[in-house]
């Protein structure tokens, strides 16, 4: 592989795998920490009580379905679902930030330490939606070796991202300064 088109195809393939892994882990974390996930979702105060149980299940189910679609090359369904989820998360956070609810747990890691919502997380989710848009581009065939290389690269990148997030969670929380 030496042409720029082949390299671009490998990068798109690796991006699809990284995004798929991210969604798959997010879905698994929600399902494995079900009470914490339901609590985090309820705290946003955006889902009416009558449909809350359905929404609590549909969100991780959509994450898992989008992940499988990304891994199997189902375009544009997988990337579109992933982008829609990221836009939904960004909107939910932005609405609550505008309400002044800056102490609300983002729900990004229901089994881990709480992480308050912030405009930076809104930006992160918007950037992720853009990456899902890139992943929706038609993917030229990279062959079996190309897919293995892309998958291995994606696993390495995902492991690095998760390790960095884990190490960040180990850091002591920063104290917020109140009025003097």
mmCIF file of C-alpha atoms in Angstrom:
data_model
loop_
_atom_site.group_PDB
_atom_site.id
_atom_site.type_symbol
_atom_site.label_atom_id
_atom_site.label_comp_id
_atom_site.label_asym_id
_atom_site.label_seq_id
_atom_site.Cartn_x
_atom_site.Cartn_y
_atom_site.Cartn_z
ATOM 1 C CA UNK A 1 0.000 0.000 0.000
ATOM 2 C CA UNK A 2 1.569 3.215 -1.091
ATOM 3 C CA UNK A 3 -0.971 5.421 -2.801
ATOM 4 C CA UNK A 4 -2.642 8.222 -0.893
ATOM 5 C CA UNK A 5 -6.064 6.687 -1.654
ATOM 6 C CA UNK A 6 -5.011 3.414 -0.008
ATOM 7 C CA UNK A 7 -3.626 5.245 3.021
ATOM 8 C CA UNK A 8 -6.835 7.282 3.300
ATOM 9 C CA UNK A 9 -8.869 4.065 3.076
ATOM 10 C CA UNK A 10 -6.791 2.526 5.886
ATOM 11 C CA UNK A 11 -7.237 5.622 8.050
ATOM 12 C CA UNK A 12 -11.000 5.636 7.471
ATOM 13 C CA UNK A 13 -11.144 1.948 8.284
ATOM 14 C CA UNK A 14 -9.130 2.448 11.485
ATOM 15 C CA UNK A 15 -11.339 5.413 12.437
ATOM 16 C CA UNK A 16 -14.441 3.260 11.974
ATOM 17 C CA UNK A 17 -12.983 0.576 14.242
ATOM 18 C CA UNK A 18 -11.990 3.106 16.947
ATOM 19 C CA UNK A 19 -15.457 4.661 16.910
ATOM 20 C CA UNK A 20 -17.044 1.204 16.990
ATOM 21 C CA UNK A 21 -14.947 0.198 20.002
ATOM 22 C CA UNK A 22 -15.841 3.452 21.754
ATOM 23 C CA UNK A 23 -19.562 2.815 21.235
ATOM 24 C CA UNK A 24 -19.340 -0.853 22.164
ATOM 25 C CA UNK A 25 -17.554 -0.088 25.436
ATOM 26 C CA UNK A 26 -20.004 2.738 26.193
ATOM 27 C CA UNK A 27 -22.959 0.396 25.675
ATOM 28 C CA UNK A 28 -21.384 -2.330 27.806
ATOM 29 C CA UNK A 29 -20.605 0.112 30.624
ATOM 30 C CA UNK A 30 -24.197 1.327 30.668
ATOM 31 C CA UNK A 31 -25.609 -2.194 30.708
ATOM 32 C CA UNK A 32 -23.150 -3.447 33.345
ATOM 33 C CA UNK A 33 -23.774 -0.463 35.626
ATOM 34 C CA UNK A 34 -27.502 -0.334 34.934
ATOM 35 C CA UNK A 35 -28.659 1.438 38.152
ATOM 36 C CA UNK A 36 -25.918 4.076 37.845
ATOM 37 C CA UNK A 37 -26.730 4.567 34.149
ATOM 38 C CA UNK A 38 -30.443 5.024 34.905
ATOM 39 C CA UNK A 39 -29.594 7.487 37.659
ATOM 40 C CA UNK A 40 -27.299 9.506 35.377
ATOM 41 C CA UNK A 41 -29.916 9.601 32.616
ATOM 42 C CA UNK A 42 -32.698 10.592 35.033
ATOM 43 C CA UNK A 43 -30.573 13.409 36.446
ATOM 44 C CA UNK A 44 -30.654 15.191 33.077
ATOM 45 C CA UNK A 45 -34.424 15.689 33.557
ATOM 46 C CA UNK A 46 -35.069 15.465 29.820
ATOM 47 C CA UNK A 47 -36.803 12.096 29.391
ATOM 48 C CA UNK A 48 -40.464 11.924 30.453
ATOM 49 C CA UNK A 49 -41.203 9.266 33.060
ATOM 50 C CA UNK A 50 -43.551 7.279 30.830
ATOM 51 C CA UNK A 51 -40.856 6.572 28.239
ATOM 52 C CA UNK A 52 -37.864 6.580 30.577
ATOM 53 C CA UNK A 53 -37.416 2.765 30.759
ATOM 54 C CA UNK A 54 -37.520 2.540 26.971
ATOM 55 C CA UNK A 55 -35.056 5.419 26.510
ATOM 56 C CA UNK A 56 -32.685 3.960 29.105
ATOM 57 C CA UNK A 57 -32.537 0.734 27.085
ATOM 58 C CA UNK A 58 -32.647 2.226 23.575
ATOM 59 C CA UNK A 59 -29.589 4.441 24.090
ATOM 60 C CA UNK A 60 -27.089 1.631 24.849
ATOM 61 C CA UNK A 61 -28.830 -0.633 22.326
ATOM 62 C CA UNK A 62 -28.336 2.043 19.658
ATOM 63 C CA UNK A 63 -24.698 2.418 20.692
ATOM 64 C CA UNK A 64 -24.179 -1.332 20.292
ATOM 65 C CA UNK A 65 -26.043 -1.490 16.968
ATOM 66 C CA UNK A 66 -24.067 1.463 15.599
ATOM 67 C CA UNK A 67 -20.832 -0.224 16.725
ATOM 68 C CA UNK A 68 -21.699 -3.444 14.923
ATOM 69 C CA UNK A 69 -22.689 -1.461 11.829
ATOM 70 C CA UNK A 70 -19.357 0.370 11.871
ATOM 71 C CA UNK A 71 -17.408 -2.872 12.237
ATOM 72 C CA UNK A 72 -19.271 -4.564 9.415
ATOM 73 C CA UNK A 73 -19.061 -1.597 7.061
ATOM 74 C CA UNK A 74 -22.782 -0.787 7.037
ATOM 75 C CA UNK A 75 -22.601 2.750 5.738
ATOM 76 C CA UNK A 76 -24.120 5.213 6.294
ATOM 77 C CA UNK A 77 -26.355 3.620 8.955
ATOM 78 C CA UNK A 78 -23.677 3.004 11.610
ATOM 79 C CA UNK A 79 -21.932 6.369 11.324
ATOM 80 C CA UNK A 80 -25.279 8.186 11.118
ATOM 81 C CA UNK A 81 -26.496 6.530 14.326
ATOM 82 C CA UNK A 82 -23.197 7.316 16.057
ATOM 83 C CA UNK A 83 -23.328 10.956 14.949
ATOM 84 C CA UNK A 84 -26.952 11.232 16.079
ATOM 85 C CA UNK A 85 -26.033 9.888 19.522
ATOM 86 C CA UNK A 86 -23.146 12.345 19.879
ATOM 87 C CA UNK A 87 -25.396 15.245 18.843
ATOM 88 C CA UNK A 88 -28.035 14.039 21.318
ATOM 89 C CA UNK A 89 -25.454 13.897 24.123
ATOM 90 C CA UNK A 90 -24.114 17.359 23.214
ATOM 91 C CA UNK A 91 -27.632 18.826 23.192
ATOM 92 C CA UNK A 92 -28.545 17.221 26.540
ATOM 93 C CA UNK A 93 -25.396 18.620 28.135
ATOM 94 C CA UNK A 94 -25.860 22.073 26.575
ATOM 95 C CA UNK A 95 -29.473 22.282 27.764
ATOM 96 C CA UNK A 96 -28.444 21.440 31.320
ATOM 97 C CA UNK A 97 -25.464 23.798 31.249
ATOM 98 C CA UNK A 98 -27.820 26.586 30.135
ATOM 99 C CA UNK A 99 -30.026 25.633 33.098
ATOM 100 C CA UNK A 100 -27.011 26.228 35.346
ATOM 101 C CA UNK A 101 -26.659 22.573 36.329
ATOM 102 C CA UNK A 102 -22.850 22.475 36.174
ATOM 103 C CA UNK A 103 -22.572 19.794 38.877
ATOM 104 C CA UNK A 104 -24.488 17.197 36.851
ATOM 105 C CA UNK A 105 -22.605 13.952 36.145
ATOM 106 C CA UNK A 106 -22.166 13.544 32.390
ATOM 107 C CA UNK A 107 -22.995 9.823 32.564
ATOM 108 C CA UNK A 108 -20.014 9.104 30.311
ATOM 109 C CA UNK A 109 -18.761 6.356 32.609
ATOM 110 C CA UNK A 110 -21.569 5.105 34.848
ATOM 111 C CA UNK A 111 -19.283 2.632 36.620
ATOM 112 C CA UNK A 112 -16.504 5.166 37.226
ATOM 113 C CA UNK A 113 -15.985 8.434 39.001
ATOM 114 C CA UNK A 114 -18.554 11.131 38.275
ATOM 115 C CA UNK A 115 -17.485 13.731 35.735
ATOM 116 C CA UNK A 116 -19.428 16.992 35.720
ATOM 117 C CA UNK A 117 -20.811 18.245 32.439
ATOM 118 C CA UNK A 118 -18.914 21.120 30.852
ATOM 119 C CA UNK A 119 -18.799 22.999 27.579
ATOM 120 C CA UNK A 120 -15.639 21.072 26.760
ATOM 121 C CA UNK A 121 -17.652 17.831 26.791
ATOM 122 C CA UNK A 122 -20.240 19.429 24.512
ATOM 123 C CA UNK A 123 -17.390 20.314 22.141
ATOM 124 C CA UNK A 124 -15.953 16.809 22.412
ATOM 125 C CA UNK A 125 -19.283 15.268 21.439
ATOM 126 C CA UNK A 126 -19.649 17.672 18.507
ATOM 127 C CA UNK A 127 -16.138 16.734 17.353
ATOM 128 C CA UNK A 128 -17.018 13.048 17.672
ATOM 129 C CA UNK A 129 -20.149 13.653 15.581
ATOM 130 C CA UNK A 130 -17.846 15.107 12.923
ATOM 131 C CA UNK A 131 -15.631 12.025 13.076
ATOM 132 C CA UNK A 132 -18.688 9.841 12.598
ATOM 133 C CA UNK A 133 -19.425 11.970 9.537
ATOM 134 C CA UNK A 134 -15.977 11.122 8.182
ATOM 135 C CA UNK A 135 -16.587 7.459 8.911
ATOM 136 C CA UNK A 136 -19.718 7.654 6.742
ATOM 137 C CA UNK A 137 -17.627 8.292 3.637
ATOM 138 C CA UNK A 138 -17.582 5.415 1.174
ATOM 139 C CA UNK A 139 -14.765 3.098 2.133
ATOM 140 C CA UNK A 140 -12.693 1.655 -0.692
ATOM 141 C CA UNK A 141 -11.657 -1.929 -0.186
ATOM 142 C CA UNK A 142 -8.390 -2.307 1.687
ATOM 143 C CA UNK A 143 -8.265 -6.083 1.461
ATOM 144 C CA UNK A 144 -7.957 -8.527 4.355
ATOM 145 C CA UNK A 145 -4.445 -7.396 5.332
ATOM 146 C CA UNK A 146 -5.563 -3.794 5.272
ATOM 147 C CA UNK A 147 -8.486 -4.575 7.559
ATOM 148 C CA UNK A 148 -6.184 -6.422 9.953
ATOM 149 C CA UNK A 149 -3.754 -3.497 9.965
ATOM 150 C CA UNK A 150 -6.600 -1.027 10.498
ATOM 151 C CA UNK A 151 -8.086 -3.149 13.295
ATOM 152 C CA UNK A 152 -4.707 -3.522 15.026
ATOM 153 C CA UNK A 153 -4.093 0.219 14.724
ATOM 154 C CA UNK A 154 -7.559 0.929 16.070
ATOM 155 C CA UNK A 155 -7.032 -1.395 19.041
ATOM 156 C CA UNK A 156 -3.748 0.324 19.860
ATOM 157 C CA UNK A 157 -5.292 3.787 19.550
ATOM 158 C CA UNK A 158 -8.315 2.788 21.608
ATOM 159 C CA UNK A 159 -6.115 1.244 24.306
ATOM 160 C CA UNK A 160 -4.105 4.464 24.483
ATOM 161 C CA UNK A 161 -7.269 6.572 24.752
ATOM 162 C CA UNK A 162 -8.756 4.361 27.474
ATOM 163 C CA UNK A 163 -5.465 4.286 29.392
ATOM 164 C CA UNK A 164 -5.274 8.077 29.302
ATOM 165 C CA UNK A 165 -8.876 8.316 30.522
ATOM 166 C CA UNK A 166 -8.177 5.790 33.291
ATOM 167 C CA UNK A 167 -5.109 7.724 34.429
ATOM 168 C CA UNK A 168 -7.080 10.968 34.373
ATOM 169 C CA UNK A 169 -9.689 9.337 36.624
ATOM 170 C CA UNK A 170 -6.942 8.468 39.118
ATOM 171 C CA UNK A 171 -5.968 12.115 39.507
ATOM 172 C CA UNK A 172 -7.478 13.798 42.544
ATOM 173 C CA UNK A 173 -10.484 15.973 41.735
ATOM 174 C CA UNK A 174 -9.668 19.633 41.380
ATOM 175 C CA UNK A 175 -11.148 21.898 43.983
ATOM 176 C CA UNK A 176 -13.401 24.641 42.707
ATOM 177 C CA UNK A 177 -12.863 28.091 44.101
ATOM 178 C CA UNK A 178 -15.863 29.619 45.736
ATOM 179 C CA UNK A 179 -16.434 33.273 46.527
ATOM 180 C CA UNK A 180 -13.760 34.768 48.747
#
